[in-house]
Coordinates of C-alpha atoms in Angstrom, one line a residue:
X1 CA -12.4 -70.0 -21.0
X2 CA -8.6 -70.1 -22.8
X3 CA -6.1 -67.2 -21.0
X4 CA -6.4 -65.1 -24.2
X5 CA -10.4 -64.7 -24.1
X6 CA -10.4 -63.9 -20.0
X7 CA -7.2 -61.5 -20.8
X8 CA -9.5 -60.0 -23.6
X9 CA -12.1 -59.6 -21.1
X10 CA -9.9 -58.0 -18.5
X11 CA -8.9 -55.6 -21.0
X12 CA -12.2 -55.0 -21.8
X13 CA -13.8 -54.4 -18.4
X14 CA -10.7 -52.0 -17.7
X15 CA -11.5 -49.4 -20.8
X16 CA -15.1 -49.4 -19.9
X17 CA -13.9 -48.0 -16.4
X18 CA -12.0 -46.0 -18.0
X19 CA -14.2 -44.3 -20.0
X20 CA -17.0 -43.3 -17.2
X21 CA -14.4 -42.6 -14.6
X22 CA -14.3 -38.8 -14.4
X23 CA -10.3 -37.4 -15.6
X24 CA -8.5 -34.6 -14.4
X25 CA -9.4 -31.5 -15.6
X26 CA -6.8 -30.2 -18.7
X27 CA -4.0 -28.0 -17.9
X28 CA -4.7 -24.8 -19.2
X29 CA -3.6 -23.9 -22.6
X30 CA -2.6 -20.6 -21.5
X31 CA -0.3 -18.9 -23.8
X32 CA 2.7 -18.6 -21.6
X33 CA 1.2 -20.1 -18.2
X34 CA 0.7 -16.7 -16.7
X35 CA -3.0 -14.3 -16.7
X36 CA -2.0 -10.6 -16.8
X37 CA -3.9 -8.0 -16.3
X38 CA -3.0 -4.7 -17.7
X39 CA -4.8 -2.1 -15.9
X40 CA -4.1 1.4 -18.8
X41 CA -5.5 4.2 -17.2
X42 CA -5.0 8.3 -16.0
X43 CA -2.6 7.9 -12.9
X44 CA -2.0 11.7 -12.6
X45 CA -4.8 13.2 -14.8
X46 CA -8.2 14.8 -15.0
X47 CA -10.0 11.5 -14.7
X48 CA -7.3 9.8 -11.8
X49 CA -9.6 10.4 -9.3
X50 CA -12.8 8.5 -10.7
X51 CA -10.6 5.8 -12.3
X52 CA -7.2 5.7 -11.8
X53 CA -5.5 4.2 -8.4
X54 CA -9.2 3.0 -7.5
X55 CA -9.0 1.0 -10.8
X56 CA -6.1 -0.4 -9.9
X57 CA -7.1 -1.6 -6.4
X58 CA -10.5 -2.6 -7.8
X59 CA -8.9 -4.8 -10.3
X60 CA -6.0 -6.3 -7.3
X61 CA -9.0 -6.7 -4.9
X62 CA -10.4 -9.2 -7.7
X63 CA -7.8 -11.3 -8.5
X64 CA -7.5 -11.3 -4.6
X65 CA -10.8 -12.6 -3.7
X66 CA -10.3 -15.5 -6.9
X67 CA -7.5 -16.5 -4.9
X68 CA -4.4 -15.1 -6.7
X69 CA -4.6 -17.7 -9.8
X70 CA -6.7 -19.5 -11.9
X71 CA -6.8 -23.2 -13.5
X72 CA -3.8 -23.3 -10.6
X73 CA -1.5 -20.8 -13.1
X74 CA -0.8 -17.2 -11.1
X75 CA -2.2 -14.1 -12.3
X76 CA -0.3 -11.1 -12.7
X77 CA -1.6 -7.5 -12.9
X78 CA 0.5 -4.4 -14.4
X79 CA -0.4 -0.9 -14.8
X80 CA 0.2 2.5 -16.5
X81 CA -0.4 5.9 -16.8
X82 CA -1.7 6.8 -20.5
X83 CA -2.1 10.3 -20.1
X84 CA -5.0 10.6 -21.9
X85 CA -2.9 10.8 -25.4
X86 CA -4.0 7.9 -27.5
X87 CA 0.0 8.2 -28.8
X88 CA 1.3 7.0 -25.2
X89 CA -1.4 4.5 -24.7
X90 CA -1.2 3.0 -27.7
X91 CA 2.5 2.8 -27.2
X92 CA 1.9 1.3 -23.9
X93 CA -0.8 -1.2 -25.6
X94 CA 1.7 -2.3 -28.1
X95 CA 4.9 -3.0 -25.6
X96 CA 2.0 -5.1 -23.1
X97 CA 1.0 -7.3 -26.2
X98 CA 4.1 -8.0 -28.3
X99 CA 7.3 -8.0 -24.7
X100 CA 5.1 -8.2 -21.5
X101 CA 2.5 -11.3 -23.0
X102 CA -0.5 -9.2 -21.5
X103 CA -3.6 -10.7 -22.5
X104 CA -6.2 -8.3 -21.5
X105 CA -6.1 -4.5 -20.8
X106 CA -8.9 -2.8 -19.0
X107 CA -10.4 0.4 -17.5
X108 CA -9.2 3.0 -20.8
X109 CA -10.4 5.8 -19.1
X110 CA -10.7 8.4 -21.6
X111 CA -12.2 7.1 -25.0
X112 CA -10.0 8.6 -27.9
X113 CA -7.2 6.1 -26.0
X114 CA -9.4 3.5 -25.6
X115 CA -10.8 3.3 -29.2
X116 CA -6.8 3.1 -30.1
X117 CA -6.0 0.2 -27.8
X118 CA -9.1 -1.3 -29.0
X119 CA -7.8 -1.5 -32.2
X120 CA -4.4 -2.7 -31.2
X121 CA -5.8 -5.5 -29.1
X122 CA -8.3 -6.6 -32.2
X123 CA -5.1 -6.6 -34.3
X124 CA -3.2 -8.8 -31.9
X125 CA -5.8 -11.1 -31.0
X126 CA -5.9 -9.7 -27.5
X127 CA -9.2 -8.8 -25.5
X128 CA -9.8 -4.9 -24.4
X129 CA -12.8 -4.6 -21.5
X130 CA -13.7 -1.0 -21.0
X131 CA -14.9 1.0 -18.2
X132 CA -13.4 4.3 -19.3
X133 CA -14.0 4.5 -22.9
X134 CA -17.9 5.4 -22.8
X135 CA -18.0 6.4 -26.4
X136 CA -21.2 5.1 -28.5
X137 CA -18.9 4.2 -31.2
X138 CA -16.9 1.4 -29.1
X139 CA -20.4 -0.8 -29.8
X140 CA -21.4 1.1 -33.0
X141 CA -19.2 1.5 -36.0
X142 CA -15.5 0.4 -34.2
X143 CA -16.9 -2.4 -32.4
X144 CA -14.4 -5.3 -31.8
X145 CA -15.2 -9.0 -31.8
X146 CA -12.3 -8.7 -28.7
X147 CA -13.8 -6.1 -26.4
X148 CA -16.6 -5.2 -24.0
X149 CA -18.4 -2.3 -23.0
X150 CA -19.0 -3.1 -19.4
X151 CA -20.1 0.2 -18.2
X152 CA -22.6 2.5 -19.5
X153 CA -22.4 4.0 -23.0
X154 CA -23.1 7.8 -23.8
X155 CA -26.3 7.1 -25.3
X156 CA -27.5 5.5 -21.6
X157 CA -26.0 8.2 -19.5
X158 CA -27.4 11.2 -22.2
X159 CA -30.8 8.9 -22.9
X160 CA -31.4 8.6 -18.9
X161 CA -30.3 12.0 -17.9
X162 CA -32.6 13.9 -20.8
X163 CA -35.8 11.8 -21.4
X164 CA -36.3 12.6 -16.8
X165 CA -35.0 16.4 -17.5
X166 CA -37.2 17.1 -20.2
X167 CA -40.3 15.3 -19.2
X168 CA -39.9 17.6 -15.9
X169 CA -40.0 20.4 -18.2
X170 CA -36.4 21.1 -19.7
X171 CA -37.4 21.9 -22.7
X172 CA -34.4 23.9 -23.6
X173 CA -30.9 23.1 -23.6
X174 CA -27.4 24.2 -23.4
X175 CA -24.5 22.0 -23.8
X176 CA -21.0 22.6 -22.5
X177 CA -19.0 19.7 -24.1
X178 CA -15.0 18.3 -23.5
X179 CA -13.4 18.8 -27.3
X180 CA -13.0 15.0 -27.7
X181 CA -14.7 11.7 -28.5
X182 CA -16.3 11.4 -25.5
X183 CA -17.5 15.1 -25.5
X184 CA -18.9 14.7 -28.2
X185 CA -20.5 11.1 -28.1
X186 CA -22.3 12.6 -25.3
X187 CA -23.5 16.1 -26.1
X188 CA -25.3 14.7 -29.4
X189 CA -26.7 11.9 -27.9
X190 CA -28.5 14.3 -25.3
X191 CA -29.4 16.3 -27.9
X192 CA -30.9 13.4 -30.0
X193 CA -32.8 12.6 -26.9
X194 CA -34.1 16.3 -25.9
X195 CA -35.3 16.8 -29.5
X196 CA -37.1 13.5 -29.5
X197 CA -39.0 14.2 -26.5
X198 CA -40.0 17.7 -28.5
X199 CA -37.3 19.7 -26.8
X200 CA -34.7 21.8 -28.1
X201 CA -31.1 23.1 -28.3
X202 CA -30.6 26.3 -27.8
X203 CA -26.6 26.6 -28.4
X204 CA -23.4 24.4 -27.3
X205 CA -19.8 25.4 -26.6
X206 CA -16.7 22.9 -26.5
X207 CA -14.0 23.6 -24.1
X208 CA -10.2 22.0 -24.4
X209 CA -9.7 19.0 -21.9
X210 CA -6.9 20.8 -19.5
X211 CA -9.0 23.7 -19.6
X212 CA -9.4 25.2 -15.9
X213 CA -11.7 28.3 -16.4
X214 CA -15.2 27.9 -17.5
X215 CA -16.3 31.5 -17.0
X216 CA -16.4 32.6 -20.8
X217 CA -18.8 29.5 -20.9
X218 CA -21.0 29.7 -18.6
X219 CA -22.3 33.0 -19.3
X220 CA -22.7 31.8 -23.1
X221 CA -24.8 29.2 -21.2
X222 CA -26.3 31.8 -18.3
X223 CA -27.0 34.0 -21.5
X224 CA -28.8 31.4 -23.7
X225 CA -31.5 31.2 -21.1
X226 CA -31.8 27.3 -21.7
X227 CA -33.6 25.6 -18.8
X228 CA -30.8 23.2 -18.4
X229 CA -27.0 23.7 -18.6
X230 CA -26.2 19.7 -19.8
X231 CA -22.3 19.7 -18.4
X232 CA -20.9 16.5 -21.1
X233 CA -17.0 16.0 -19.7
X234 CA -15.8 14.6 -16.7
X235 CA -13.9 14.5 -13.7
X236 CA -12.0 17.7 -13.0
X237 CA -13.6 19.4 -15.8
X238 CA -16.8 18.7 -14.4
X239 CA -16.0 19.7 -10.7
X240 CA -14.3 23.1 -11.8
X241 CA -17.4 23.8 -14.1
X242 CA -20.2 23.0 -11.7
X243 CA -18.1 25.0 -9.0
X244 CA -17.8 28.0 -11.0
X245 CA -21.6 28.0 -12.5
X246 CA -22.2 28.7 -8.3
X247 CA -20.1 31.7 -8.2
X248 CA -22.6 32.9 -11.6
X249 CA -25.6 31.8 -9.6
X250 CA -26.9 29.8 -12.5
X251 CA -29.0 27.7 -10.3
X252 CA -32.2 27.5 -9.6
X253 CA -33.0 29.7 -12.4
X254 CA -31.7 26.7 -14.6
X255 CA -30.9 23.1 -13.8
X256 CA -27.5 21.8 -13.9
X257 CA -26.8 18.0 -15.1
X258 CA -24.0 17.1 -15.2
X259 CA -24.1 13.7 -17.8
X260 CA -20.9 12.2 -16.4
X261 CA -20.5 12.7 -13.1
X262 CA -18.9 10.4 -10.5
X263 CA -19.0 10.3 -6.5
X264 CA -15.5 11.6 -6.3
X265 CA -16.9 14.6 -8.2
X266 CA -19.3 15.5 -6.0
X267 CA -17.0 14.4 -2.8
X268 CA -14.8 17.4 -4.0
X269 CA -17.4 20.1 -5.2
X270 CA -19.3 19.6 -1.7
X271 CA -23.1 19.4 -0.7
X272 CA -23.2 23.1 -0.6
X273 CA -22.5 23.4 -3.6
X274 CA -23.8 20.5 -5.6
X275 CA -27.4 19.8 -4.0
X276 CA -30.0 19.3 -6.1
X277 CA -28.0 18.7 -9.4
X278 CA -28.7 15.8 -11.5
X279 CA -26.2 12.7 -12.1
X280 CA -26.7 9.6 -13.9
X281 CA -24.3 6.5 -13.4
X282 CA -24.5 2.9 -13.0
X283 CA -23.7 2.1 -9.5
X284 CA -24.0 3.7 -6.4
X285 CA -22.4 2.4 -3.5
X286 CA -24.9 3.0 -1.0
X287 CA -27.8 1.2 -3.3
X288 CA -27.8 -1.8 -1.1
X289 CA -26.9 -4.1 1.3
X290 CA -24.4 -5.7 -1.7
X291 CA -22.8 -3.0 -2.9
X292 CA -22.0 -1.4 0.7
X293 CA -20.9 -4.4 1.7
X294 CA -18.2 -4.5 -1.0
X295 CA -17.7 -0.8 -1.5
X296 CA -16.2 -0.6 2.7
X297 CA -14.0 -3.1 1.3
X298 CA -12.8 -0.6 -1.4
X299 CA -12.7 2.1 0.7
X300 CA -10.6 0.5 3.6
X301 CA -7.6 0.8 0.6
X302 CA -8.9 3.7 -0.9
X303 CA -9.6 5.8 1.9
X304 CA -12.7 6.8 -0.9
X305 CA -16.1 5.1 -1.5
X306 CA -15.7 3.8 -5.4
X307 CA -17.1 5.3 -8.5
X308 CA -18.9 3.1 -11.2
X309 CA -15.3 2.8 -12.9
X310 CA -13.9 1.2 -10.0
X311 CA -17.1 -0.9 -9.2
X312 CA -17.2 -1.7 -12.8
X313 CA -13.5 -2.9 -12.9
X314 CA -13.9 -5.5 -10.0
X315 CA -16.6 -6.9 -12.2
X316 CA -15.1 -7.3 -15.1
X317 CA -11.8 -8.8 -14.1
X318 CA -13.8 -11.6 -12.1
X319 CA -15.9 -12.2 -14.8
X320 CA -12.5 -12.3 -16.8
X321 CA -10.9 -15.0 -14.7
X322 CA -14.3 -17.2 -14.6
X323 CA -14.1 -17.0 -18.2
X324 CA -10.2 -18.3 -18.2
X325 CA -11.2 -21.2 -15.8
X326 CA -14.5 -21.9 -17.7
X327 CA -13.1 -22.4 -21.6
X328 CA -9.0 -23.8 -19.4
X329 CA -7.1 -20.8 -21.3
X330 CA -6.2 -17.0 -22.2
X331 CA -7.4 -17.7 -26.1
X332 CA -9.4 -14.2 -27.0
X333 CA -11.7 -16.5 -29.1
X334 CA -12.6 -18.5 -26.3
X335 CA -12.7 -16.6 -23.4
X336 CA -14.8 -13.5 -25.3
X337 CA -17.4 -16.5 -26.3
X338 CA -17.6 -17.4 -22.7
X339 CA -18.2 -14.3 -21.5
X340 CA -20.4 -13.3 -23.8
X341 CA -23.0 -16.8 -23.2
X342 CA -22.3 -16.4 -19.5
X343 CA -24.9 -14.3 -17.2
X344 CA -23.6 -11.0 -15.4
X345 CA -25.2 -10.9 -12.2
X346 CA -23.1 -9.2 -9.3
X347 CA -23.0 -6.5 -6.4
X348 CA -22.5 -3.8 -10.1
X349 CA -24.4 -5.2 -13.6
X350 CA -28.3 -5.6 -12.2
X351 CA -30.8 -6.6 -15.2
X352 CA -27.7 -7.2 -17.2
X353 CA -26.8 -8.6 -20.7
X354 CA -23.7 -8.7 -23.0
X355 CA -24.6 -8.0 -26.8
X356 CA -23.3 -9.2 -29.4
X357 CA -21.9 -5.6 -30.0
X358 CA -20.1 -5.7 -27.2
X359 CA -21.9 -3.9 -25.2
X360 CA -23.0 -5.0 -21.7
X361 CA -26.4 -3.4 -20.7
X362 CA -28.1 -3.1 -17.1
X363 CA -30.1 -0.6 -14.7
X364 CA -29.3 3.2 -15.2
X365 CA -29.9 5.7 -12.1
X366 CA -31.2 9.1 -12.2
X367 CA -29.8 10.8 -9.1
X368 CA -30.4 14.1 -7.3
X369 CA -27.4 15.2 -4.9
X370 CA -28.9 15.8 -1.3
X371 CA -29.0 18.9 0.6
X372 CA -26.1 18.9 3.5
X373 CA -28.8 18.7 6.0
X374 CA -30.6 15.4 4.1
X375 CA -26.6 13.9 4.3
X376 CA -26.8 11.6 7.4
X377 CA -23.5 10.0 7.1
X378 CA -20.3 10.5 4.6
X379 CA -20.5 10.0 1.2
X380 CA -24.5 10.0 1.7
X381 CA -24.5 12.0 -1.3
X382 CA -27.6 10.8 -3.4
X383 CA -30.9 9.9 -3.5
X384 CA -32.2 7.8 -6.3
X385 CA -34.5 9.7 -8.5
X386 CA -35.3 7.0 -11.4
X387 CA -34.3 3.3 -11.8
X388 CA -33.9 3.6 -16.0
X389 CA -34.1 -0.4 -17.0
X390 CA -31.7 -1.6 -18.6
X391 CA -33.8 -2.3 -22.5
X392 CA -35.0 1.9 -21.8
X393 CA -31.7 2.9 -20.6
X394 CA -29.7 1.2 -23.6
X395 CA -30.3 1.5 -27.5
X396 CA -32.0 -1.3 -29.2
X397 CA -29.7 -4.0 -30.6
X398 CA -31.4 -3.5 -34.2
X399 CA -29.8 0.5 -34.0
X400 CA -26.8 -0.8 -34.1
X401 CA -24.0 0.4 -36.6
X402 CA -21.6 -2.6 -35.4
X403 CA -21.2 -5.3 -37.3
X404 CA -20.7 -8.6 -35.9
X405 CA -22.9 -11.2 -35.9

């Protein structure tokens, strides 16, 4: 053999190694080598209790536990106040996107801001991953090809709450509603459901969101003589309302549900007050030996056991930064396609499935607050009533008004 054919061969032998030795993985192609994290939520509002500073921990106790950085680039989280004005979030949106290089913003508490940022983030090729805007029309008619519903929709909380009311004989119903998307979303998807079922609506009133005194409406609702008084707001609006329907003594004579309500709610309204009303989320803490196990976590920072928000937000922001690692990069494109083919299966999204709408379905609970002497322990608040699956809880795919494809 001449020196150029066994150099030839040499060569030869060393590209075949080459080519079934495994390589380093690629650097990621993030867009300025840092993941951040833009928690935009009520820091001082009517919703800061069930979202809020929990968020915030939620979403620091996630990039915590995926070790602080991912495809070895760090991972920064920010946050803000929005003040439920879509003006100030959207604001807020725009200065995280364009100066700060934030690629995703999450939580959005409050869904007139939300469906603002939403738009914002579409615009900029940026993702949005909601746990506070709950509005049907975030997976219906506005949906995004950047964003994620990752909590439960309107339509699940008002499907849930009034197909078990009615088929226990609510017939009749009374809606006091926020005055705003949310509000809204929610009272007429009840109401879709309740006259579905053969029910009906006997009257609704809408109250302003700072709104404190809910006499003048609960004695349109007392008056009415609905069997059930469908409470659709949220946080403090829901814990003044349900407080002050005790000093009309609307209950037993008619049920109370209250279509948004969160643990924190209850924690403040008290047993005494709140047994036997009706609640609807997706998580509860004490479900299991998974989501105790995570919620003492929580509460060792929080000092409160989470709500679905916060629960929600851990979820989401590891599911995030799997995505990031998964496709080696922050492009919206990318990582949305990733999360969308990957399954959702934690301690929070049971049965679960992200739609091409956007919208990530899973288990729905029907809950009835315990009497104080059925409380064994604190925050034993609930017992679970009805586990709604995921395909009942959620509309069909084919009902959709969204778009994409």
């Amino acid at each position: 053999m001449t020196r150029f054919a066994a150099a030839r061969r040499f060569a030869a032998a060393l590209f075949a190694i080459a080519a079934i030795a495994p390589r380093p993985a690629p650097a990621a192609e993030l867009s300025d080598g840092i993941v951040r994290i833009g928690v935009l939520t009520d820091l001082s509002g009517p919703y800061s209790a069930i979202a809020g500073q929990g968020s915030v921990i939620a979403a620091r106790m996630a990039i915590a536990d995926f070790g602080g950085q991912v495809a070895g680039r760090p991972v920064e989280l920010v946050a803000a106040d929005h003040q439920n004005k879509p003006d100030i979030g959207s604001a807020i949106a725009r200065q995280w996107f364009d100066a700060d290089k934030v690629d995703v913003v999450v939580d959005l508490v409050n869904s007139a801001v939300g469906l603002a940022v939403m738009n914002i983030a579409r615009e900029r090729h940026k993702v949005t991953l909601l746990t506070g805007t709950i509005t049907g029309r975030a997976v219906n008619e506005e949906c995004s090809p950047t964003n994620i519903q990752w909590t439960n929709d309107t339509y699940a909380l008002a499907n849930s709450s009034a197909d078990a009311l009615v088929k226990r004989g609510g017939k009749s119903w009374f809606f006091i509603t926020v005055d705003n998307a949310f509000g809204r979303s929610l009272e007429k998807d009840a109401a879709a459901t309740v006259k579905r079922l053969g029910g009906t609506v006997v009257g609704s009133v809408a109250h302003p969101l700072d709104t404190t005194d809910f006499s003048s409406y609960l004695l349109q609702a007392q008056a009415s003589g609905a069997d059930v008084i469908g409470l659709a707001n949220a946080g403090a609006n829901t814990i003044d309302a349900v407080k002050q329907a005790a000093e009309f003594r609307i209950a037993p004579k008619q049920t109370l549900a209250a279509l948004d309500a969160f643990l924190t709610d209850i924690h403040a309204i008290g047993l005494e007050v709140a047994q036997g009303m009706y609640v609807t989320q997706g998580f509860y803490w004490d479900f299991d030996d998974a989501t105790r196990a995570w919620s003492k976590r929580f509460f060792a920072e929080r000092q409160a056991m989470p709500t679905v928000q916060n629960a929600a937000i851990y979820s989401l922001v590891t599911h995030y930064l799997k995505a990031v690692e998964a496709v080696g990069g922050d492009d919206a494109a990318k990582v949305m396609a990733q999360l969308k083919s990957s399954p959702v299966k934690d301690f929070y999204a049971r049965n679960a499935e992200i739609r091409r709408n956007g919208s990530l379905i899973h288990d729905i609970y029907l809950m009835r607050v315990k009497t104080p002497a059925a409380s064994t322990y604190p925050w034993d608040y609930y017992e679970i009533d009805t586990v709604v699956p995921a395909a009942k809880a959620f509309p069909p795919l084919e009902a959709s008004a969204c778009g994409l494809k």
